[in-house]
mmCIF file of C-alpha atoms and ligand atoms in Angstrom:
data_model
loop_
_atom_site.group_PDB
_atom_site.id
_atom_site.type_symbol
_atom_site.label_atom_id
_atom_site.label_comp_id
_atom_site.label_asym_id
_atom_site.label_seq_id
_atom_site.Cartn_x
_atom_site.Cartn_y
_atom_site.Cartn_z
ATOM 1 C CA UNK A 354 -0.141 -0.012 0.157
ATOM 2 C CA UNK A 355 1.666 3.248 -0.957
ATOM 3 C CA UNK A 356 1.341 6.805 0.611
ATOM 4 C CA UNK A 357 -1.511 7.769 -1.460
ATOM 5 C CA UNK A 358 -3.706 4.415 -1.499
ATOM 6 C CA UNK A 359 -3.457 4.791 2.318
ATOM 7 C CA UNK A 360 -4.752 8.150 2.432
ATOM 8 C CA UNK A 361 -7.349 7.120 -0.168
ATOM 9 C CA UNK A 362 -8.600 4.064 1.686
ATOM 10 C CA UNK A 363 -8.677 5.317 5.133
ATOM 11 C CA UNK A 364 -8.939 9.020 5.180
ATOM 12 C CA UNK A 365 -10.504 10.291 2.152
ATOM 13 C CA UNK A 366 -14.276 10.769 3.066
ATOM 14 C CA UNK A 367 -16.715 13.154 1.529
ATOM 15 C CA UNK A 368 -16.512 16.591 3.173
ATOM 16 C CA UNK A 369 -19.657 18.424 1.757
ATOM 17 C CA UNK A 370 -19.059 21.340 4.154
ATOM 18 C CA UNK A 371 -15.664 22.122 2.409
ATOM 19 C CA UNK A 372 -15.325 23.451 -0.921
ATOM 20 C CA UNK A 373 -12.371 21.433 -1.673
ATOM 21 C CA UNK A 374 -11.294 18.605 0.909
ATOM 22 C CA UNK A 375 -8.641 16.054 0.610
ATOM 23 C CA UNK A 376 -6.438 15.605 -2.375
ATOM 24 C CA UNK A 377 -4.894 19.256 -3.253
ATOM 25 C CA UNK A 378 -1.961 21.153 -1.648
ATOM 26 C CA UNK A 379 -4.555 22.812 0.568
ATOM 27 C CA UNK A 380 -7.919 22.236 1.696
ATOM 28 C CA UNK A 381 -10.348 25.177 0.667
ATOM 29 C CA UNK A 382 -13.217 26.449 3.348
ATOM 30 C CA UNK A 383 -15.893 28.872 2.850
ATOM 31 C CA UNK A 384 -15.876 31.293 5.722
ATOM 32 C CA UNK A 385 -17.749 34.522 5.685
ATOM 33 C CA UNK A 386 -19.192 34.321 2.059
ATOM 34 C CA UNK A 387 -18.259 36.715 -0.581
ATOM 35 C CA UNK A 388 -16.484 34.157 -2.414
ATOM 36 C CA UNK A 389 -13.610 34.173 -0.386
ATOM 37 C CA UNK A 390 -11.884 30.877 0.750
ATOM 38 C CA UNK A 391 -9.710 30.061 3.650
ATOM 39 C CA UNK A 392 -6.695 27.620 2.360
ATOM 40 C CA UNK A 393 -5.391 25.263 4.969
ATOM 41 C CA UNK A 394 -2.586 22.935 4.918
ATOM 42 C CA UNK A 395 -0.294 20.971 7.333
ATOM 43 C CA UNK A 396 3.282 19.520 6.782
ATOM 44 C CA UNK A 397 5.243 17.311 9.051
ATOM 45 C CA UNK A 398 9.172 17.381 9.361
ATOM 46 C CA UNK A 399 10.450 14.040 10.949
ATOM 47 C CA UNK A 400 14.244 13.580 12.421
ATOM 48 C CA UNK A 401 15.748 10.943 10.275
ATOM 49 C CA UNK A 402 13.032 10.676 7.788
ATOM 50 C CA UNK A 403 13.053 14.209 6.291
ATOM 51 C CA UNK A 404 16.153 15.946 7.744
ATOM 52 C CA UNK A 405 19.530 14.249 9.545
ATOM 53 C CA UNK A 406 18.826 14.594 13.316
ATOM 54 C CA UNK A 407 21.691 16.717 13.898
ATOM 55 C CA UNK A 408 20.523 19.234 11.200
ATOM 56 C CA UNK A 409 21.275 23.033 11.481
ATOM 57 C CA UNK A 410 18.084 23.991 13.972
ATOM 58 C CA UNK A 411 18.050 27.304 11.896
ATOM 59 C CA UNK A 412 17.561 25.608 8.646
ATOM 60 C CA UNK A 413 15.147 23.481 10.046
ATOM 61 C CA UNK A 414 12.803 26.481 11.600
ATOM 62 C CA UNK A 415 13.213 27.929 7.874
ATOM 63 C CA UNK A 416 12.191 24.622 6.002
ATOM 64 C CA UNK A 417 9.177 23.834 8.348
ATOM 65 C CA UNK A 418 7.548 27.036 7.409
ATOM 66 C CA UNK A 419 8.701 26.968 3.884
ATOM 67 C CA UNK A 420 7.244 23.902 2.784
ATOM 68 C CA UNK A 421 4.122 24.965 4.139
ATOM 69 C CA UNK A 422 4.327 28.254 2.558
ATOM 70 C CA UNK A 423 5.056 26.339 -0.476
ATOM 71 C CA UNK A 424 1.474 24.713 -0.395
ATOM 72 C CA UNK A 425 -0.102 28.371 0.051
ATOM 73 C CA UNK A 426 1.811 29.145 -3.230
ATOM 74 C CA UNK A 427 0.631 26.169 -4.974
ATOM 75 C CA UNK A 428 -3.218 27.207 -4.215
ATOM 76 C CA UNK A 429 -2.509 31.055 -5.212
ATOM 77 C CA UNK A 430 -3.146 31.919 -1.577
ATOM 78 C CA UNK A 431 -2.096 34.770 0.441
ATOM 79 C CA UNK A 432 -0.413 33.032 3.716
ATOM 80 C CA UNK A 433 -1.804 34.816 6.998
ATOM 81 C CA UNK A 434 -1.513 32.462 10.125
ATOM 82 C CA UNK A 435 0.327 29.237 11.195
ATOM 83 C CA UNK A 436 0.114 26.980 14.242
ATOM 84 C CA UNK A 437 3.519 24.923 15.237
ATOM 85 C CA UNK A 438 3.441 21.697 17.111
ATOM 86 C CA UNK A 439 6.711 20.189 18.314
ATOM 87 C CA UNK A 440 8.096 17.190 19.849
ATOM 88 C CA UNK A 441 11.454 17.660 21.499
ATOM 89 C CA UNK A 442 13.619 15.086 23.010
ATOM 90 C CA UNK A 443 14.894 17.829 25.286
ATOM 91 C CA UNK A 444 14.439 21.588 25.937
ATOM 92 C CA UNK A 445 17.886 22.781 24.538
ATOM 93 C CA UNK A 446 17.778 26.599 24.614
ATOM 94 C CA UNK A 447 20.805 26.949 22.133
ATOM 95 C CA UNK A 448 18.737 24.747 19.739
ATOM 96 C CA UNK A 449 15.462 26.430 20.149
ATOM 97 C CA UNK A 450 16.915 29.863 19.586
ATOM 98 C CA UNK A 451 18.319 29.056 16.339
ATOM 99 C CA UNK A 452 15.199 27.057 15.330
ATOM 100 C CA UNK A 453 13.048 30.229 16.234
ATOM 101 C CA UNK A 454 15.160 32.378 14.305
ATOM 102 C CA UNK A 455 14.936 30.522 11.226
ATOM 103 C CA UNK A 456 11.153 30.254 11.579
ATOM 104 C CA UNK A 457 10.531 33.901 12.490
ATOM 105 C CA UNK A 458 12.742 35.174 9.786
ATOM 106 C CA UNK A 459 10.921 33.748 7.101
ATOM 107 C CA UNK A 460 7.296 34.128 8.914
ATOM 108 C CA UNK A 461 8.257 38.150 9.334
ATOM 109 C CA UNK A 462 9.275 37.999 5.234
ATOM 110 C CA UNK A 463 5.565 36.565 4.464
ATOM 111 C CA UNK A 464 3.694 38.379 7.084
ATOM 112 C CA UNK A 465 2.685 35.253 8.711
ATOM 113 C CA UNK A 466 1.262 35.267 12.360
ATOM 114 C CA UNK A 467 1.879 32.255 14.548
ATOM 115 C CA UNK A 468 -1.529 31.919 16.536
ATOM 116 C CA UNK A 469 -1.383 28.437 18.350
ATOM 117 C CA UNK A 470 0.481 25.280 18.235
ATOM 118 C CA UNK A 471 1.298 22.183 20.872
ATOM 119 C CA UNK A 472 4.527 21.226 22.649
ATOM 120 C CA UNK A 473 5.518 17.972 24.039
ATOM 121 C CA UNK A 474 8.723 15.505 24.837
ATOM 122 C CA UNK A 475 9.525 13.106 22.234
ATOM 123 C CA UNK A 476 11.549 12.413 19.275
ATOM 124 C CA UNK A 477 12.065 15.474 17.095
ATOM 125 C CA UNK A 478 9.073 16.032 14.995
ATOM 126 C CA UNK A 479 8.024 19.408 13.766
ATOM 127 C CA UNK A 480 4.492 20.047 12.360
ATOM 128 C CA UNK A 481 3.213 23.367 10.828
ATOM 129 C CA UNK A 482 -0.343 23.995 9.815
ATOM 130 C CA UNK A 483 -0.838 27.168 7.581
ATOM 131 C CA UNK A 484 -3.839 28.909 6.742
ATOM 132 C CA UNK A 485 -4.196 31.626 4.153
ATOM 133 C CA UNK A 486 -6.681 33.006 1.860
ATOM 134 C CA UNK A 487 -7.583 33.088 -1.771
ATOM 135 C CA UNK A 488 -10.926 33.962 -3.813
ATOM 136 C CA UNK A 489 -12.504 30.587 -4.437
ATOM 137 C CA UNK A 490 -12.625 31.237 -8.197
ATOM 138 C CA UNK A 491 -9.003 32.201 -8.285
ATOM 139 C CA UNK A 492 -7.525 29.005 -6.441
ATOM 140 C CA UNK A 493 -4.993 27.338 -8.274
ATOM 141 C CA UNK A 494 -6.239 23.542 -7.895
ATOM 142 C CA UNK A 495 -5.016 20.504 -9.216
ATOM 143 C CA UNK A 496 -8.175 19.379 -10.927
ATOM 144 C CA UNK A 497 -8.205 22.329 -13.319
ATOM 145 C CA UNK A 498 -5.926 21.431 -16.141
ATOM 146 C CA UNK A 499 -7.306 21.093 -19.674
ATOM 147 C CA UNK A 500 -6.172 19.277 -22.909
ATOM 148 C CA UNK A 501 -4.132 21.985 -24.960
ATOM 149 C CA UNK A 502 -2.945 23.757 -21.769
ATOM 150 C CA UNK A 503 0.976 24.543 -21.555
ATOM 151 C CA UNK A 504 2.939 22.991 -18.713
ATOM 152 C CA UNK A 505 5.227 25.566 -16.963
ATOM 153 C CA UNK A 506 7.871 25.163 -14.107
ATOM 154 C CA UNK A 507 9.384 27.705 -12.036
ATOM 155 C CA UNK A 508 13.442 27.770 -11.222
ATOM 156 C CA UNK A 509 15.316 24.640 -12.031
ATOM 157 C CA UNK A 510 14.712 21.065 -10.604
ATOM 158 C CA UNK A 511 16.787 18.572 -8.940
ATOM 159 C CA UNK A 512 19.378 20.460 -7.281
ATOM 160 C CA UNK A 513 18.064 19.301 -3.727
ATOM 161 C CA UNK A 514 17.827 15.600 -4.899
ATOM 162 C CA UNK A 515 21.423 16.029 -6.098
ATOM 163 C CA UNK A 516 22.789 17.171 -2.786
ATOM 164 C CA UNK A 517 20.873 14.479 -1.091
ATOM 165 C CA UNK A 518 22.531 11.920 -3.728
ATOM 166 C CA UNK A 519 25.779 13.312 -2.728
ATOM 167 C CA UNK A 520 24.919 12.782 1.087
ATOM 168 C CA UNK A 521 23.923 9.294 0.416
ATOM 169 C CA UNK A 522 27.087 8.382 -1.570
ATOM 170 C CA UNK A 523 25.078 7.615 -4.806
ATOM 171 C CA UNK A 524 26.848 10.848 -6.651
ATOM 172 C CA UNK A 525 30.189 12.569 -6.256
ATOM 173 C CA UNK A 526 29.672 16.446 -6.262
ATOM 174 C CA UNK A 527 32.740 18.664 -5.851
ATOM 175 C CA UNK A 528 32.629 20.883 -2.756
ATOM 176 C CA UNK A 529 31.516 23.821 -5.124
ATOM 177 C CA UNK A 530 28.518 21.830 -6.538
ATOM 178 C CA UNK A 531 27.490 20.745 -3.543
ATOM 179 C CA UNK A 532 27.655 24.266 -1.963
ATOM 180 C CA UNK A 533 25.534 25.338 -5.005
ATOM 181 C CA UNK A 534 23.077 22.643 -4.246
ATOM 182 C CA UNK A 535 22.386 22.893 -0.292
ATOM 183 C CA UNK A 536 20.179 25.949 -0.052
ATOM 184 C CA UNK A 537 17.424 23.991 -2.297
ATOM 185 C CA UNK A 538 17.582 21.121 0.083
ATOM 186 C CA UNK A 539 18.088 23.095 3.507
ATOM 187 C CA UNK A 540 16.183 26.672 2.936
ATOM 188 C CA UNK A 541 14.115 26.181 -0.089
ATOM 189 C CA UNK A 542 12.453 29.540 -1.243
ATOM 190 C CA UNK A 543 8.676 29.312 -1.385
ATOM 191 C CA UNK A 544 7.163 30.503 -4.254
ATOM 192 C CA UNK A 545 4.413 32.732 -2.672
ATOM 193 C CA UNK A 546 4.758 35.896 -5.178
ATOM 194 C CA UNK A 547 4.562 33.552 -7.964
ATOM 195 C CA UNK A 548 1.354 31.981 -6.864
ATOM 196 C CA UNK A 549 -0.168 35.292 -6.175
ATOM 197 C CA UNK A 550 0.800 36.598 -9.785
ATOM 198 C CA UNK A 551 -0.790 33.452 -11.239
ATOM 199 C CA UNK A 552 -4.201 33.722 -10.093
ATOM 200 C CA UNK A 553 -6.441 34.411 -13.036
ATOM 201 C CA UNK A 554 -3.581 33.294 -15.359
ATOM 202 C CA UNK A 555 -2.614 29.624 -14.523
ATOM 203 C CA UNK A 556 -5.358 26.794 -14.524
ATOM 204 C CA UNK A 557 -3.821 23.781 -12.152
ATOM 205 C CA UNK A 558 -0.801 24.142 -10.111
ATOM 206 C CA UNK A 559 0.916 21.929 -7.590
ATOM 207 C CA UNK A 560 4.359 22.427 -5.756
ATOM 208 C CA UNK A 561 7.146 20.090 -6.613
ATOM 209 C CA UNK A 562 7.451 18.350 -3.256
ATOM 210 C CA UNK A 563 7.958 14.651 -4.199
ATOM 211 C CA UNK A 564 9.376 15.213 -7.566
ATOM 212 C CA UNK A 565 7.941 16.458 -11.199
ATOM 213 C CA UNK A 566 6.450 13.429 -12.575
ATOM 214 C CA UNK A 567 4.820 12.209 -9.271
ATOM 215 C CA UNK A 568 3.417 15.841 -8.598
ATOM 216 C CA UNK A 569 2.586 16.485 -12.291
ATOM 217 C CA UNK A 570 0.985 13.089 -12.133
ATOM 218 C CA UNK A 571 -1.552 14.429 -9.158
ATOM 219 C CA UNK A 572 -2.360 17.041 -11.723
ATOM 220 C CA UNK A 573 -3.196 14.550 -14.532
ATOM 221 C CA UNK A 574 -5.102 12.363 -12.236
ATOM 222 C CA UNK A 575 -7.313 15.015 -10.426
ATOM 223 C CA UNK A 576 -7.878 16.596 -13.970
ATOM 224 C CA UNK A 577 -8.272 13.390 -15.880
ATOM 225 C CA UNK A 578 -5.981 14.573 -18.739
ATOM 226 C CA UNK A 579 -2.413 13.485 -19.736
ATOM 227 C CA UNK A 580 0.776 15.409 -19.346
ATOM 228 C CA UNK A 581 3.506 15.374 -21.852
ATOM 229 C CA UNK A 582 7.169 16.665 -20.786
ATOM 230 C CA UNK A 583 9.854 17.457 -23.150
ATOM 231 C CA UNK A 584 12.880 16.217 -21.784
ATOM 232 C CA UNK A 585 15.192 19.032 -23.563
ATOM 233 C CA UNK A 586 13.022 21.652 -21.982
ATOM 234 C CA UNK A 587 13.640 20.857 -18.506
ATOM 235 C CA UNK A 588 15.382 23.638 -16.576
ATOM 236 C CA UNK A 589 18.765 22.634 -15.185
ATOM 237 C CA UNK A 590 21.065 24.272 -13.132
ATOM 238 C CA UNK A 591 24.780 24.732 -14.186
ATOM 239 C CA UNK A 592 25.366 21.768 -11.621
ATOM 240 C CA UNK A 593 22.733 19.483 -13.072
ATOM 241 C CA UNK A 594 24.078 20.086 -16.475
ATOM 242 C CA UNK A 595 27.113 19.219 -15.727
ATOM 243 C CA UNK A 596 26.142 15.667 -14.230
ATOM 244 C CA UNK A 597 23.475 14.879 -16.728
ATOM 245 C CA UNK A 598 25.361 11.892 -18.129
ATOM 246 C CA UNK A 599 25.090 10.110 -14.752
ATOM 247 C CA UNK A 600 21.510 8.568 -14.386
ATOM 248 C CA UNK A 601 21.199 9.556 -10.800
ATOM 249 C CA UNK A 602 21.044 13.208 -12.062
ATOM 250 C CA UNK A 603 18.804 12.428 -14.623
ATOM 251 C CA UNK A 604 16.440 10.822 -12.149
ATOM 252 C CA UNK A 605 16.835 13.837 -9.747
ATOM 253 C CA UNK A 606 15.739 16.122 -12.547
ATOM 254 C CA UNK A 607 12.661 14.491 -13.163
ATOM 255 C CA UNK A 608 11.624 12.597 -9.910
ATOM 256 C CA UNK A 609 13.831 14.269 -7.344
ATOM 257 C CA UNK A 610 11.774 15.765 -4.399
ATOM 258 C CA UNK A 611 12.163 18.679 -2.074
ATOM 259 C CA UNK A 612 12.259 21.456 -4.948
ATOM 260 C CA UNK A 613 9.273 23.458 -3.957
ATOM 261 C CA UNK A 614 9.091 25.079 -7.255
ATOM 262 C CA UNK A 615 5.711 25.513 -8.712
ATOM 263 C CA UNK A 616 4.329 23.531 -11.678
ATOM 264 C CA UNK A 617 1.292 24.608 -13.203
ATOM 265 C CA UNK A 618 -0.669 24.582 -16.603
ATOM 266 C CA UNK A 619 -2.121 27.549 -18.556
ATOM 267 C CA UNK A 620 -3.844 28.068 -21.794
ATOM 268 C CA UNK A 621 -1.632 28.836 -24.855
ATOM 269 C CA UNK A 622 -3.128 32.289 -25.063
ATOM 270 C CA UNK A 623 -1.358 33.045 -21.519
ATOM 271 C CA UNK A 624 1.947 32.450 -22.866
ATOM 272 C CA UNK A 625 3.089 36.204 -23.459
ATOM 273 C CA UNK A 626 1.987 37.221 -20.024
ATOM 274 C CA UNK A 627 3.589 34.330 -18.476
ATOM 275 C CA UNK A 628 6.730 35.206 -20.506
ATOM 276 C CA UNK A 629 6.628 38.913 -19.165
ATOM 277 C CA UNK A 630 6.028 37.430 -15.443
ATOM 278 C CA UNK A 631 9.067 35.262 -15.833
ATOM 279 C CA UNK A 632 10.920 38.834 -16.645
ATOM 280 C CA UNK A 633 9.880 40.634 -13.522
ATOM 281 C CA UNK A 634 9.555 37.757 -10.959
ATOM 282 C CA UNK A 635 12.439 35.480 -9.588
ATOM 283 C CA UNK A 636 12.628 32.832 -10.618
ATOM 284 C CA UNK A 637 12.575 32.383 -14.462
ATOM 285 C CA UNK A 638 9.461 30.413 -15.775
ATOM 286 C CA UNK A 639 10.006 27.508 -18.265
ATOM 287 C CA UNK A 640 7.477 25.931 -20.515
ATOM 288 C CA UNK A 641 8.283 22.157 -20.380
ATOM 289 C CA UNK A 642 5.071 20.415 -22.142
ATOM 290 C CA UNK A 643 1.660 20.313 -22.760
ATOM 291 C CA UNK A 644 -1.598 18.793 -21.437
ATOM 292 C CA UNK A 645 -3.404 16.159 -23.738
ATOM 293 C CA UNK A 646 -6.342 13.983 -23.691
ATOM 294 C CA UNK A 647 -5.605 10.739 -21.935
ATOM 295 C CA UNK A 648 -3.825 9.955 -18.486
ATOM 296 C CA UNK A 649 -0.574 9.730 -16.882
ATOM 297 C CA UNK A 650 2.847 11.364 -17.392
ATOM 298 C CA UNK A 651 5.156 11.020 -20.189
ATOM 299 C CA UNK A 652 8.522 12.304 -20.691
ATOM 300 C CA UNK A 653 9.412 12.440 -24.664
ATOM 301 C CA UNK A 654 12.863 13.214 -26.305
ATOM 302 C CA UNK A 655 13.363 15.503 -29.347
ATOM 303 C CA UNK A 656 11.825 12.926 -31.640
ATOM 304 C CA UNK A 657 8.560 12.381 -29.370
ATOM 305 C CA UNK A 658 9.910 9.036 -28.108
ATOM 306 C CA UNK A 659 8.840 8.020 -24.591
ATOM 307 C CA UNK A 660 11.802 8.025 -22.104
ATOM 308 C CA UNK A 661 11.450 5.495 -19.380
ATOM 309 C CA UNK A 662 12.365 6.284 -15.583
ATOM 310 C CA UNK A 663 12.218 3.743 -13.132
ATOM 311 C CA UNK A 664 11.503 6.050 -10.214
ATOM 312 C CA UNK A 665 8.582 8.177 -10.407
ATOM 313 C CA UNK A 666 9.012 10.213 -7.096
ATOM 314 C CA UNK A 667 8.850 10.038 -3.455
ATOM 315 C CA UNK A 668 6.641 7.895 -1.537
ATOM 316 C CA UNK A 669 6.817 7.203 1.845
ATOM 317 C CA UNK A 670 5.242 3.748 2.089
ATOM 318 C CA UNK A 671 6.392 2.256 -1.178
HETATM 319 P P1 ADP B 1072 1.305 18.136 -0.201
HETATM 320 O O1 ADP B 1072 2.606 17.263 -0.865
HETATM 321 O O2 ADP B 1072 0.961 19.196 -1.101
HETATM 322 O O3 ADP B 1072 1.595 18.596 1.181
HETATM 323 P P2 ADP B 1072 0.589 15.167 0.344
HETATM 324 O O4 ADP B 1072 0.633 14.742 -1.075
HETATM 325 O O5 ADP B 1072 1.201 15.360 1.416
HETATM 326 O O6 ADP B 1072 0.181 16.881 -0.130
HETATM 327 O O7 ADP B 1072 -0.922 14.709 0.504
HETATM 328 C C1 ADP B 1072 -1.881 14.830 -0.445
HETATM 329 C C2 ADP B 1072 -3.228 15.097 0.169
HETATM 330 O O8 ADP B 1072 -3.754 14.137 1.024
HETATM 331 C C3 ADP B 1072 -3.532 16.665 0.785
HETATM 332 O O9 ADP B 1072 -4.744 17.060 0.177
HETATM 333 C C4 ADP B 1072 -3.244 16.257 2.080
HETATM 334 O O10 ADP B 1072 -4.098 17.089 2.864
HETATM 335 C C5 ADP B 1072 -4.157 14.911 2.394
HETATM 336 N N1 ADP B 1072 -3.760 13.958 3.560
HETATM 337 C C6 ADP B 1072 -2.430 13.488 3.657
HETATM 338 N N2 ADP B 1072 -2.365 12.849 4.805
HETATM 339 C C7 ADP B 1072 -3.733 12.633 5.374
HETATM 340 C C8 ADP B 1072 -4.357 12.280 6.437
HETATM 341 N N3 ADP B 1072 -3.801 11.501 7.261
HETATM 342 N N4 ADP B 1072 -5.864 12.353 6.501
HETATM 343 C C9 ADP B 1072 -6.527 13.179 5.599
HETATM 344 N N5 ADP B 1072 -5.667 13.930 4.536
HETATM 345 C C10 ADP B 1072 -4.488 13.450 4.284
HETATM 346 MG MG1 MG B 1073 2.153 20.493 -2.211
#
């Protein structure tokens, strides 16, 4: 049973009181009428699973909030409030001070108010719930892609996975290349401004947390369409470019997790507006493929031949 079967089997019940329930980057709840929706999402970081137990606490504070902000970005929502639940093996003031510094620095930048949480002793575990606001009709849902849409992605993909592969000795990176990839893994930048700018422009969106093929697969499944990605168009960092002959790097590019870039679809008529956005917003935006009728995700080469990748993305229970 994989992670998504598990969620589907045990925890996906109808939620008629919600605008959007289980299955997207955030749930949407209608509160106060007038077409506004509350977007709510939660993400947990577990020591030994999502990070090394001796990880830099400042980076952890950043990442715990960043991965949640990324889900707001993926919905086109303005992040507003958060709660923080912590299980800590011990109350270490130095660790806590650094963790809090990383958390608050990002919270201040995005105007997020911490409004609650829970603290307990236990194996290190960090869980943030985030709440944001979005007009319901502008929310960037996974189920809104249509055949004929372009597929776009922000920034470049796979640097976080390259750093992780180097830590696991599956790939050799020079100290310089490793240093270039580390920020993607430890202190990802959530694409909140981009998510907001895409309201009314993009149709479907998701943040790439488990790998492009897996996450684009969620858009394809929920929208009942096929996604075709052109290998040569995938945006690569200079480090990725240098290592692309290595199969580990090729898999990192299409299936590496932890990128927190946005992948979205938009009608062809939106191209010039998206290209204009790409010039004014960091990061740049790249058109990587198209939505077709059918199902599933395919990566094709320049001649349209399908490339096979054994790994599709990260799954906690596979
Ligand atoms: P994301 O990568 O955007 O955080 P996930 O892939 O983790 O999303 O989760 C997929 C969907 O399943 C989300 O809508 C999430 O809220 C939901 N979900 C995950 N675990 C549970 C659970 N235990 N109970 C109910 N819903 C869940
Ligand atoms: Mg997400």
